[in-house]
Structure formats: C-alpha cells, structure tokens
mmCIF file of C-alpha atoms in Angstrom:
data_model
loop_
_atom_site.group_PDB
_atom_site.id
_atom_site.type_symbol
_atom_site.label_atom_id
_atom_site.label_comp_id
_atom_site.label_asym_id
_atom_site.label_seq_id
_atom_site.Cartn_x
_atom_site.Cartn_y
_atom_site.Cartn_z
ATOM 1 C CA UNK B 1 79.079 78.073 105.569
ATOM 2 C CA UNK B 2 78.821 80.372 108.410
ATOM 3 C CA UNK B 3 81.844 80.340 110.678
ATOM 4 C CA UNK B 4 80.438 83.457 112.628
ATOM 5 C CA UNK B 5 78.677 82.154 115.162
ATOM 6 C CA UNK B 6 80.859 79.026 115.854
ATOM 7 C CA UNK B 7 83.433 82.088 116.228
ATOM 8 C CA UNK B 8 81.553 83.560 118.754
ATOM 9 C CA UNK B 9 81.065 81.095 120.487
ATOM 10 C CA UNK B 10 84.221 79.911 120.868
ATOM 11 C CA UNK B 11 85.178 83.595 121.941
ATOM 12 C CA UNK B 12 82.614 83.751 124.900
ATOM 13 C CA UNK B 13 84.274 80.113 126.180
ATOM 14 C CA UNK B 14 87.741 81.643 125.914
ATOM 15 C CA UNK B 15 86.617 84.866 127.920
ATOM 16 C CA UNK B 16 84.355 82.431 130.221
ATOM 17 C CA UNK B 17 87.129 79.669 131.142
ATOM 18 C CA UNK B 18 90.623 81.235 130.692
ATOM 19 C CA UNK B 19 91.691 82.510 134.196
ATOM 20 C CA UNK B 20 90.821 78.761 135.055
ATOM 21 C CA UNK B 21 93.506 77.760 132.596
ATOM 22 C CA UNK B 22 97.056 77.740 133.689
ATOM 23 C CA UNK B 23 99.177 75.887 131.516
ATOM 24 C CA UNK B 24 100.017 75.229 127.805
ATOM 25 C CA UNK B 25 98.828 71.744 127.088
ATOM 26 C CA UNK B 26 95.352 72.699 128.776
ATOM 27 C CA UNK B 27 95.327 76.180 126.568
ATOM 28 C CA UNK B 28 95.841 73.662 123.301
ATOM 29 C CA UNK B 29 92.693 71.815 124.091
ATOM 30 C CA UNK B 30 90.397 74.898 125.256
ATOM 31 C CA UNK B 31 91.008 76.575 123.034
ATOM 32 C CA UNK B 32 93.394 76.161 119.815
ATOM 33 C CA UNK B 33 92.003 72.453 118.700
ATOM 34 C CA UNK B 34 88.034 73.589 119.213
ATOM 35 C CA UNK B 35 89.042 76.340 116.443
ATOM 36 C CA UNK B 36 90.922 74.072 114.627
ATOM 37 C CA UNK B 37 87.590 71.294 114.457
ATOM 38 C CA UNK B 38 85.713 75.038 113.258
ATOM 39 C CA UNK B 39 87.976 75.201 109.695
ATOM 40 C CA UNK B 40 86.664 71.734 109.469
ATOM 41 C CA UNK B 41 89.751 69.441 110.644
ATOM 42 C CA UNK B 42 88.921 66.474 112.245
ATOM 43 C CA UNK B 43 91.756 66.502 115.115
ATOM 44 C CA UNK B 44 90.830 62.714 115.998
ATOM 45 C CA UNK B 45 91.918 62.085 112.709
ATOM 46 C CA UNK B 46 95.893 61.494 112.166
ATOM 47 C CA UNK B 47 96.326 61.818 108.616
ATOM 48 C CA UNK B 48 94.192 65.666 108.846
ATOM 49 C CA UNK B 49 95.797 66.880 112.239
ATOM 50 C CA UNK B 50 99.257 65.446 113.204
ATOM 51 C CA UNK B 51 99.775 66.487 116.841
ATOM 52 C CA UNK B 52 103.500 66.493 117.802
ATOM 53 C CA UNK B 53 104.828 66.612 113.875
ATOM 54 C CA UNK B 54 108.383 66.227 113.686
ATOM 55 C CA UNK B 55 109.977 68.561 111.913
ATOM 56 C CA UNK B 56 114.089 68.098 111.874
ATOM 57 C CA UNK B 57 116.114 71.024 111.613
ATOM 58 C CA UNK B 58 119.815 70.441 110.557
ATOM 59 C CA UNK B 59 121.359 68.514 113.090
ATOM 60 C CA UNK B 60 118.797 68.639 115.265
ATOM 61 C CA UNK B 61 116.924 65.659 114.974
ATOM 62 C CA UNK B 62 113.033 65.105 116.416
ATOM 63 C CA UNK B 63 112.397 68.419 116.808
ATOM 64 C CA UNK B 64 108.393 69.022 117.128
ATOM 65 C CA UNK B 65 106.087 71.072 116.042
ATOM 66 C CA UNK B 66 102.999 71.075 118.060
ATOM 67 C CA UNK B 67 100.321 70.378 115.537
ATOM 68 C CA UNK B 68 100.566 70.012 111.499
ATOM 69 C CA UNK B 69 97.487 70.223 109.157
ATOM 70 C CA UNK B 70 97.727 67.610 106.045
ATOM 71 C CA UNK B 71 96.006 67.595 102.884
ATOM 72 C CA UNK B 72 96.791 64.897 100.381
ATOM 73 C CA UNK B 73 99.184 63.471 102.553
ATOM 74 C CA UNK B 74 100.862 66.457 102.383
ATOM 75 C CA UNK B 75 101.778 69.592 105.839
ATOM 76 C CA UNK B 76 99.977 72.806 104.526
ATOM 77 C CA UNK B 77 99.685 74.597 108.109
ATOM 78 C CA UNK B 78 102.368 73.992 111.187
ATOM 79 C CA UNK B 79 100.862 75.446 114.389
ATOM 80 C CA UNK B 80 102.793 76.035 116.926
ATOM 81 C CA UNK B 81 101.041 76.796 120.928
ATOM 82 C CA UNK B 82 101.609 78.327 123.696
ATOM 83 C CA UNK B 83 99.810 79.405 126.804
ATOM 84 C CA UNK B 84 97.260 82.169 126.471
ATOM 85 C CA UNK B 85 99.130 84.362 129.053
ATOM 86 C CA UNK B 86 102.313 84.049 127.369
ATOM 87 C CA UNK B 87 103.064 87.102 124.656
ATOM 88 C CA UNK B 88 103.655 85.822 120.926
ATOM 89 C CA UNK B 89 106.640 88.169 120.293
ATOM 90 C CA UNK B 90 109.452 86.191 121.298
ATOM 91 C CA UNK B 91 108.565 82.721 119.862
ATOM 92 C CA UNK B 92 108.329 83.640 115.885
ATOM 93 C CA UNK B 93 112.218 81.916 115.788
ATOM 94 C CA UNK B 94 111.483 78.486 116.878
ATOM 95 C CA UNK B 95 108.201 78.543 114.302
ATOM 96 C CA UNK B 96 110.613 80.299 111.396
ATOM 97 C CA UNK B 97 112.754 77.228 111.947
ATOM 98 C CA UNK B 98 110.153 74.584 111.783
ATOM 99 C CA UNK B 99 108.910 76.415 108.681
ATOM 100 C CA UNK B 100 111.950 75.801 106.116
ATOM 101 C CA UNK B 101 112.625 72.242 107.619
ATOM 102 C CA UNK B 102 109.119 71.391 106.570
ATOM 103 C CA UNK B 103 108.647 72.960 103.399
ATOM 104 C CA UNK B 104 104.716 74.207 104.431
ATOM 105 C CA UNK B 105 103.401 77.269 102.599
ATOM 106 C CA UNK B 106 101.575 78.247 106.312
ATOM 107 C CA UNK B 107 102.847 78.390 109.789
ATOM 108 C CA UNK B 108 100.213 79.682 112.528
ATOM 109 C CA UNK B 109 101.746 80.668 116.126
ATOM 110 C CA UNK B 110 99.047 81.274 118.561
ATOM 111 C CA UNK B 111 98.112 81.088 122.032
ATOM 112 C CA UNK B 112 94.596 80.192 121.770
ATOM 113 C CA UNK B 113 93.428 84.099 121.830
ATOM 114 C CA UNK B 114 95.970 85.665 119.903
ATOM 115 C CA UNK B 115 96.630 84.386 116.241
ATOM 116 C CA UNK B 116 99.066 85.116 113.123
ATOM 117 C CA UNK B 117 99.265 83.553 110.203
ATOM 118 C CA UNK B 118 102.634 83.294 108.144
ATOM 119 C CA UNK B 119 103.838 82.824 104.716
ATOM 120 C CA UNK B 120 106.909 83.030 102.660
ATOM 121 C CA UNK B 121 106.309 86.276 100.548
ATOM 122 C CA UNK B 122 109.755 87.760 100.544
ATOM 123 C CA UNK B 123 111.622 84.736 99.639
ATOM 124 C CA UNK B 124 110.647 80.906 99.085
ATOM 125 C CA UNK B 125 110.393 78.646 101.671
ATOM 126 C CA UNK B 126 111.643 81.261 104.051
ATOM 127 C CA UNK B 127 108.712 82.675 106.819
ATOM 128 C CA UNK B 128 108.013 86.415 106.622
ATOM 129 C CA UNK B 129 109.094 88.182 109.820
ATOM 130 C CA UNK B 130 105.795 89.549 110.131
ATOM 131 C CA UNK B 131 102.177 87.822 109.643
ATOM 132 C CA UNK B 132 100.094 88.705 106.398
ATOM 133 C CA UNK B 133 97.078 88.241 108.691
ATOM 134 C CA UNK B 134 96.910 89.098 112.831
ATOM 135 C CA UNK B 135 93.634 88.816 115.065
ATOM 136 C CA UNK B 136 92.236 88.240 118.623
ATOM 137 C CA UNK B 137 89.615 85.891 118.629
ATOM 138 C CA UNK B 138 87.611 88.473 121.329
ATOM 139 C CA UNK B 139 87.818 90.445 118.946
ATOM 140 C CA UNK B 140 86.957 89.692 115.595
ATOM 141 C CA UNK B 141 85.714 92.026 112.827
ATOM 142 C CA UNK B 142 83.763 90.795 109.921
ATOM 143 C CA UNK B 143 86.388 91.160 107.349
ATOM 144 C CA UNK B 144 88.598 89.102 109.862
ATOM 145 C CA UNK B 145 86.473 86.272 109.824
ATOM 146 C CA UNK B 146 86.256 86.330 106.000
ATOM 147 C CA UNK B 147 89.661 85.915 105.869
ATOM 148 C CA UNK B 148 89.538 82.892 108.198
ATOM 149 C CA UNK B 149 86.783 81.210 106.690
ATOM 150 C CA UNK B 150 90.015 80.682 103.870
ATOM 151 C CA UNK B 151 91.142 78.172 105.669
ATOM 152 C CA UNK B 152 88.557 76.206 106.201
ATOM 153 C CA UNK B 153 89.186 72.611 104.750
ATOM 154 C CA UNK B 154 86.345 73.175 102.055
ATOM 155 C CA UNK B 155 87.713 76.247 100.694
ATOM 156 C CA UNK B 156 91.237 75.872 101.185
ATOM 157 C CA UNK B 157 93.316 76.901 97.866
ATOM 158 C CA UNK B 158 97.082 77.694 98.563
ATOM 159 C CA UNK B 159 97.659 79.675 95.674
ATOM 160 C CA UNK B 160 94.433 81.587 96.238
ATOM 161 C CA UNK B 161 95.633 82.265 99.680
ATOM 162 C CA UNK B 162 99.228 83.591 98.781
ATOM 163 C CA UNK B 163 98.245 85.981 96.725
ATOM 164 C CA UNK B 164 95.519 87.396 98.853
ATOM 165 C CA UNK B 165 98.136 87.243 101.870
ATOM 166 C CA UNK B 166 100.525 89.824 99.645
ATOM 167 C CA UNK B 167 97.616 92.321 99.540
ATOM 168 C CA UNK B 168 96.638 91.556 103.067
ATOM 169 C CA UNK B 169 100.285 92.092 104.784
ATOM 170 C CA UNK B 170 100.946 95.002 102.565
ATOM 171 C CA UNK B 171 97.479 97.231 103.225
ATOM 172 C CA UNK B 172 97.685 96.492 106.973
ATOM 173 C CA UNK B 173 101.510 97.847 106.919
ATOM 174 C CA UNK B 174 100.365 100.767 104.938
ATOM 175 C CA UNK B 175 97.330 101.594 107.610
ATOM 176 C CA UNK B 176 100.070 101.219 110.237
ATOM 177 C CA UNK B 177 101.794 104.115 108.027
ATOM 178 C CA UNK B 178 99.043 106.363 107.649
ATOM 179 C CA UNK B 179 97.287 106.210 111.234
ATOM 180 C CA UNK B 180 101.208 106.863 112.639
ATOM 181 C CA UNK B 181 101.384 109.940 109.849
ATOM 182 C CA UNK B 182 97.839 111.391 110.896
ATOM 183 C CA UNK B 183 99.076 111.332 114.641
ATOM 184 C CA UNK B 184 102.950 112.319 114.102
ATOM 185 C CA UNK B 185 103.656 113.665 110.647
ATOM 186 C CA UNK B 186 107.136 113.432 109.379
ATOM 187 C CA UNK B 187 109.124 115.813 107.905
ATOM 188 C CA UNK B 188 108.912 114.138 104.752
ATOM 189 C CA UNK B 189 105.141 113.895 104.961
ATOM 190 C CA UNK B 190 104.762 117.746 105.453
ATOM 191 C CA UNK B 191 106.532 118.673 102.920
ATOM 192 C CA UNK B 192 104.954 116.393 100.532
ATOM 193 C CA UNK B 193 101.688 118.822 101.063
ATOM 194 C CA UNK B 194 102.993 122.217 102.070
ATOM 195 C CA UNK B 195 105.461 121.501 99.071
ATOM 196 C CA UNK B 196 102.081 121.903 96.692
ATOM 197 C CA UNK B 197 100.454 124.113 98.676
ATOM 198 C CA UNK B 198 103.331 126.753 99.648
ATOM 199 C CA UNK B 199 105.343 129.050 97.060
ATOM 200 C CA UNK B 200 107.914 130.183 99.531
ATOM 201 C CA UNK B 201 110.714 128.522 101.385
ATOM 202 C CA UNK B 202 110.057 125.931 103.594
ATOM 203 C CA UNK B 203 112.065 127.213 106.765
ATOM 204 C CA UNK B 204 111.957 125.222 110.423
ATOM 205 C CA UNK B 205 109.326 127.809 111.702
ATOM 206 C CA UNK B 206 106.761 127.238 107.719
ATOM 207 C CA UNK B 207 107.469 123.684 108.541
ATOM 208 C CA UNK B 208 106.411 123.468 112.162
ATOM 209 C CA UNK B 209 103.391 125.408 111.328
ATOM 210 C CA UNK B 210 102.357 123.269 108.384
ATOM 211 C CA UNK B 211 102.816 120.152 110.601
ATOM 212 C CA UNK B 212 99.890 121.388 112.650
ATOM 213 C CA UNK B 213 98.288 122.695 109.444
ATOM 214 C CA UNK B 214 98.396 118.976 107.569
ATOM 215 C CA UNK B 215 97.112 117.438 111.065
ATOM 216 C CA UNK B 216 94.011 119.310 110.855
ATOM 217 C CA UNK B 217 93.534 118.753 107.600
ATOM 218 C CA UNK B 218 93.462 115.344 107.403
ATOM 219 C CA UNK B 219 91.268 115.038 110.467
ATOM 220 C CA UNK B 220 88.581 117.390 109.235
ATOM 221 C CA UNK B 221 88.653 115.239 105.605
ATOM 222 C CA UNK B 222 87.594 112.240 107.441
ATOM 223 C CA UNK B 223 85.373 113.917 110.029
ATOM 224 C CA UNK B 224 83.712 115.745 106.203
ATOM 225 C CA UNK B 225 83.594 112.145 105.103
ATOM 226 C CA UNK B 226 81.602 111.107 107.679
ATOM 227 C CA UNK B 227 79.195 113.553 107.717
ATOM 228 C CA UNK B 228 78.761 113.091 103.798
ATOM 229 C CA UNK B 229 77.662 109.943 104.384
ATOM 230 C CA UNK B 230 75.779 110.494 107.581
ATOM 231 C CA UNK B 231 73.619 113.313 105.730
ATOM 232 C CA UNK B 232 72.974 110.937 102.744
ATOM 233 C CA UNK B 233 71.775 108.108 104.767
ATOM 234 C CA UNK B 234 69.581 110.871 106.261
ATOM 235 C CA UNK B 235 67.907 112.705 102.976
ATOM 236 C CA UNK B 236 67.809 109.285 101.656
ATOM 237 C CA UNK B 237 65.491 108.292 104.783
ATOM 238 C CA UNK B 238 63.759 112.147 104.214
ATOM 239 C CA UNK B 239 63.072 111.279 101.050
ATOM 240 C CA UNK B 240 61.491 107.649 101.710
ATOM 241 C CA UNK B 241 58.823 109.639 104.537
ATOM 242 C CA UNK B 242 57.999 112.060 102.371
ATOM 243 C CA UNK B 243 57.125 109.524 99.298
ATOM 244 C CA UNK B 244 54.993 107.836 102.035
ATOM 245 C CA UNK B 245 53.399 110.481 103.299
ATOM 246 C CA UNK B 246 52.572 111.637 99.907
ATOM 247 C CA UNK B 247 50.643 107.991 99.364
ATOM 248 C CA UNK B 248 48.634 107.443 102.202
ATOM 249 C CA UNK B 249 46.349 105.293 100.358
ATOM 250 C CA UNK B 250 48.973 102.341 99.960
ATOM 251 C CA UNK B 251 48.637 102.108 103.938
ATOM 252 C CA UNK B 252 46.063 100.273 103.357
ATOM 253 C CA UNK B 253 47.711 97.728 101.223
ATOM 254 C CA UNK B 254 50.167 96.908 103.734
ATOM 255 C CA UNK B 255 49.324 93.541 105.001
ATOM 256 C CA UNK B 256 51.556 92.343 108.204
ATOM 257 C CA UNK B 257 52.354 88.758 108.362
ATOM 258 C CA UNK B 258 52.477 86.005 110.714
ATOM 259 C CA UNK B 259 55.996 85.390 109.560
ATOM 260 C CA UNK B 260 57.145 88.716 110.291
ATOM 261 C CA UNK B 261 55.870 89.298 113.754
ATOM 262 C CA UNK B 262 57.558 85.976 114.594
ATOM 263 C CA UNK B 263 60.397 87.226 113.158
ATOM 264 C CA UNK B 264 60.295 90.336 115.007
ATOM 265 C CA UNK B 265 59.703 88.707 118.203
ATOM 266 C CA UNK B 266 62.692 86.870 117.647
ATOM 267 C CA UNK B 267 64.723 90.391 117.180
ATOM 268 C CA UNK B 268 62.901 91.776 120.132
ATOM 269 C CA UNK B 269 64.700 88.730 122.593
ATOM 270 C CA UNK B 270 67.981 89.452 121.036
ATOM 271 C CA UNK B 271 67.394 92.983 121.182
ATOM 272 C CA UNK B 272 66.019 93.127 125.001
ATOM 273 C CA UNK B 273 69.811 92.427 126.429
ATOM 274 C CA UNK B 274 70.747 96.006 125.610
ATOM 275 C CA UNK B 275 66.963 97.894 125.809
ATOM 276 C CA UNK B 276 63.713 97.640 127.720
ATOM 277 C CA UNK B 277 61.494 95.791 125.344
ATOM 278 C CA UNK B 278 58.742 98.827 124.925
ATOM 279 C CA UNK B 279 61.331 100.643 123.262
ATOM 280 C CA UNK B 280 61.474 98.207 120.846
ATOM 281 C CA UNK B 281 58.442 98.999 117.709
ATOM 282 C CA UNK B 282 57.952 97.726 114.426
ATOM 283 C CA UNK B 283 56.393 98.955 111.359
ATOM 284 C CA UNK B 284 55.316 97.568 108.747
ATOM 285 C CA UNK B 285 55.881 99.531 104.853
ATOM 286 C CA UNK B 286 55.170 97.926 101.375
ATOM 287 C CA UNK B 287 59.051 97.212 100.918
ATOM 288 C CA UNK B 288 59.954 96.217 103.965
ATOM 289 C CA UNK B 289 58.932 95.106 107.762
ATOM 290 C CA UNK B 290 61.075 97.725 109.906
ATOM 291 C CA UNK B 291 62.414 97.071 113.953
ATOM 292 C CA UNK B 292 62.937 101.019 115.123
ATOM 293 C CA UNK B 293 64.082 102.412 118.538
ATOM 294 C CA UNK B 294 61.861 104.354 120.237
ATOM 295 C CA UNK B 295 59.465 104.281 117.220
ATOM 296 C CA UNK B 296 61.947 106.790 115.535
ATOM 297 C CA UNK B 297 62.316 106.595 111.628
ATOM 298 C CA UNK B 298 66.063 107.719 112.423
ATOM 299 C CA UNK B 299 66.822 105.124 114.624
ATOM 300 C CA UNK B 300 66.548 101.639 112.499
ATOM 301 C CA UNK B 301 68.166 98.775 114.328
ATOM 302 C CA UNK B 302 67.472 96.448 111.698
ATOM 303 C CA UNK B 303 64.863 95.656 108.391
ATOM 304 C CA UNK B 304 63.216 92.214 107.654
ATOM 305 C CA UNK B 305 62.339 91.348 103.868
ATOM 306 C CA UNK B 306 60.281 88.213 103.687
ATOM 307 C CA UNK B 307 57.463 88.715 101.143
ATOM 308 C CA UNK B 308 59.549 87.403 98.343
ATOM 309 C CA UNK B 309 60.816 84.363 97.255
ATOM 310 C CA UNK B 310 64.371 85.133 98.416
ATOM 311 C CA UNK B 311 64.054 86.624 102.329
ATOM 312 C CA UNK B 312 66.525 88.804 103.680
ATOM 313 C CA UNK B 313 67.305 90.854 107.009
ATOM 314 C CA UNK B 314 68.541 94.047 106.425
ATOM 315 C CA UNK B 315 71.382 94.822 108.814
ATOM 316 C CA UNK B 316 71.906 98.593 109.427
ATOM 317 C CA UNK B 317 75.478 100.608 110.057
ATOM 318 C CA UNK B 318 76.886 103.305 111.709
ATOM 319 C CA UNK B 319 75.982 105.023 109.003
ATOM 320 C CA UNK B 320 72.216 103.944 108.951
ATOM 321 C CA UNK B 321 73.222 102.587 105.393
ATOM 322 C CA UNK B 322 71.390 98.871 104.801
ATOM 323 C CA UNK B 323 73.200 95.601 103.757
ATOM 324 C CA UNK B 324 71.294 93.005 102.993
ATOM 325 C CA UNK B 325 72.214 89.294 104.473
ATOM 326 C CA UNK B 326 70.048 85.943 102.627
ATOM 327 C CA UNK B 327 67.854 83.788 105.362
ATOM 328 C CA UNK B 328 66.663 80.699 104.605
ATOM 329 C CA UNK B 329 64.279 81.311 107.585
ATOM 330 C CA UNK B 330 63.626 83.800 110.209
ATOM 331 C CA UNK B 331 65.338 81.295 112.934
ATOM 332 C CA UNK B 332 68.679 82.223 110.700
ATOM 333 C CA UNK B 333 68.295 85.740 112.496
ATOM 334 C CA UNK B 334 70.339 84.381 115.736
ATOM 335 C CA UNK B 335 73.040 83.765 113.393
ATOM 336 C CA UNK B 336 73.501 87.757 113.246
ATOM 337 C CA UNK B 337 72.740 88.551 116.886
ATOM 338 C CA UNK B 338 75.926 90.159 117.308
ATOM 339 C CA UNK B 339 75.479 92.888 114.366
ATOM 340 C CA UNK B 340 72.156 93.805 115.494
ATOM 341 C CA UNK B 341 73.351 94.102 119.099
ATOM 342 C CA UNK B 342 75.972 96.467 117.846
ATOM 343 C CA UNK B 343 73.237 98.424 116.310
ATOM 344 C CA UNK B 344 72.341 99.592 119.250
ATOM 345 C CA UNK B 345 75.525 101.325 120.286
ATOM 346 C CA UNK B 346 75.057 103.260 117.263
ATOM 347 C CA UNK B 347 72.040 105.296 118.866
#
C-alpha cells in the first residue's frame, strides 16, 4: 500500500484550493473526509464513518462529535474539525471531553492541514494533554507518513498503535529537550559536562564560560558527524571509480536496455521541473543503470536496478548514501517523484 502519493496529492489540493475556502463545513469536505477515504474509510458508509456522533457528556445530552470511525460496530477514532484558518490550541477541551464520554482509544483534532492524534497514555480513558503524533499535511516527512499509514483500515491494530504512540510522544518531547539545550543550555545541563570535565569549582564566571564551551561542542559533534558520513559516501564512490577504471575490459560487457532508457526517460520528465534536461546523463555500469547531474560521478540523483528478477530504484540522500525502494515496473518511478526532486536540492 502506498499512501505517499495519495498524500501528496491531497497536499497540492489543500495548498491549490484553501484561500477559496472560508468556512468549517466546506474545510471538512476539502479536505479532512478526502484523507479520511485515503486510510481506507468509506465515508458514504454509516456503520465505518458516523458523521455527527453523539457523544453525551454528563448532563449534557446530544453533544456531537463531528465524525467517529467504527470498527466492529465499535468508535476507535473521534475527529473533531475545524476551519483550516482557525489555530488547534484552544479546542483540545471540547475533544478531551468527547473522549472519556465515548470510551475511544483515539481522538484526532484537525483542521484539514494541521493534525494530532491523541491517546490515553497517562491514565485510562483519560486524553493526553499533548498528541503522541503531530504533522502538517504540506509538510510531511517519510517517517510521518509511516506512522499514518497505521491507521489505515487494513492495518489498523489498537494495541500495536498504543504502544508505538508511548515511544512516539516520548522521543518527540525528548528532541524538543535537546534542540532547546543545544540553543540555551541550562544550568543543570552545563554542569552535567563541565562537572566531568572540570576539577575546580564551578563559580558563576567557570560556568558562564563552559555554557559557551558545551554550545560549541555539541555543534561541532554533529557538524564531525556529518562530515564522517559525507567523506564515507565519498571514498566509498572513490573506491567504486577506481575498481572500474582498473577493469576496463568489463565496459564492454555492459549491455544498456530498452527498459532502462525508458526508465530513464521517465526520470528525465520528473527531473526537468528543477534542471534543463542536458544536464541530465546516464550511465550505464554492470551493477547498476546510474541518472547523474552534469555527468558528475559525485552528483547521483538517483540509480535504477532492473536486470534482476526483483527491480529496484535506488533513491540517493543528502548524504549520497543509496536506499533501495522495490518496483514492480519502471511506471512505479512517479510514485517517488518527490524524493528524487529533493535530490536535486542536495547539489
């Protein structure tokens, strides 16, 4: 199942038709019930997608809840909407409400562009001030949409999800905590370092100079990281000319394929919304069938492997590091237009 593109999609609509959309009801069927049909919910369907579930709080009788999700006759998701120009910080109370009454595991407040999901980690049937997962559908990352494709109605598992929403919540506060440290460290934080580091006593003026100290360090361990990495890619790409040039013979047993140039013409029309198309060159080695910039070795924007019985195209990083992705064709390659677009920026 690949929900990538269908997210994408549905991105470039929301970006395309929003300043034409002015009110809540029209924001719910832009843009919230299109991504609700994409985890597989059929919202024609009244025992899948409730719209308008009642959910009865105390006293308070017919209360509503804007949509609820049901699987074996039973709410697992409450949604509640409201219009993409509204902020989503003030209207977490009315959905922490609807939560208990209903005794869901899931409650989603969105406003078509802006999503968080909710669960009851810190106590039963009680929603979490904060959501265990948080994204902008104009933004999505790839390890974003992995997390939504966990809700789609073919892979849905509730325990699953809870426990994968603990680690979730808890390593996105902890991020929060170290990006805030590497910008403003706290006393605390210092000392923790300088406390290893530093025999003597840690006065106000050792302190304030060690805050500046453990700044700089931690920026030049991730700007070393980097460059580890960066270098390896490189020597590893050294190392793969050299063992060519070395064999000049096997040149000859490189034999091209229709397949492939079809394939790369297909990259080259992705490709040619970013760079002129003669910038654009391919060559062909025994393991693979490579797309470069500017016919550069260093500059990969992306690897097709079709001779074998499995095909794959070989996305490249930031890092020029290679991750394979299965195709069961070469028309599969507009499924990953966006991460060889992004290739690009890379150069």
């Amino acid at each position: 199942m690949q929900l990538q593109p269908q997210l994408k999609a549905l991105a470039e609509k929301i970006v395309k038709l929003k300043d034409k959309i002015d009110t809540e009801e029209s924001t719910k069927h832009a843009f919230v019930l299109p991504f609700i049909n994409l985890l597989g919910y059929d919202t024609f369907n009244p025992t899948e997608v409730v719209p308008e579930f009642t959910a009865d709080i105390g006293l308070k009788k017919g209360e509503k809840v804007d949509y609820a999700i049901f699987q074996n006759g039973q709410p697992i998701i409450i949604i509640e909407c409201k219009n993409w120009k509204q902020k989503l910080d003030a209207h977490n109370s009315q959905l922490f409400r609807y939560f208990h009454s209903t005794k869901t595991r899931f409650a989603l407040l969105t406003n078509g562009i802006q999503y968080r999901f909710y669960t009851d980690l810190d106590a039963t049937n009680k929603m979490d001030e904060k959501p265990f997962l948080e994204f902008d559908m104009t933004h999505l990352k790839e390890n974003t949409v992995h997390e939504i494709t966990k809700f789609h109605k073919s892979n849905f598992d509730i325990e699953k999800i809870v426990d994968n929403a603990s680690a979730l919540k808890y390593t996105k506060e902890i991020k929060k905590q170290i990006a805030e440290q590497l910008q403003h460290p706290t006393p605390d934080f210092v000392k923790l370092f300088a406390g290893n580091v530093y025999s003597g006593r840690l006065t106000e003026k050792v302190m304030g100079e060690f805050t500046d100290l453990v700044s700089k360090a931690f920026t030049q361990t991730i700007s070393d990281k980097v460059n580890d990495r960066l270098n390896s890619a490189l020597n590893k790409e050294a190392e793969q000319q050299q063992e060519e040039a070395q064999e000049p013979e096997e040149v000859n047993k490189i034999e091209t394929t229709e397949e492939e140039l079809e394939g790369f013409r297909i990259i080259v029309a992705i490709l040619r919304r970013k760079l002129a198309v003669n910038r654009i060159v391919h060559r062909d080695t025994q393991s693979y069938f490579g797309i470069l910039l500017d016919d550069n070795n260093r500059k990969p924007l992306c690897r097709l492997h079709l001779n074998a019985s499995t095909k794959y195209l070989g996305i490249i990083n930031q890092y020029k590091e290679e991750t394979r992705h299965p195709i069961d064709s070469i028309d599969s390659i507009y499924e990953f237009e966006e991460q060889i677009l992004k290739t690009v920026d890379y150069y």
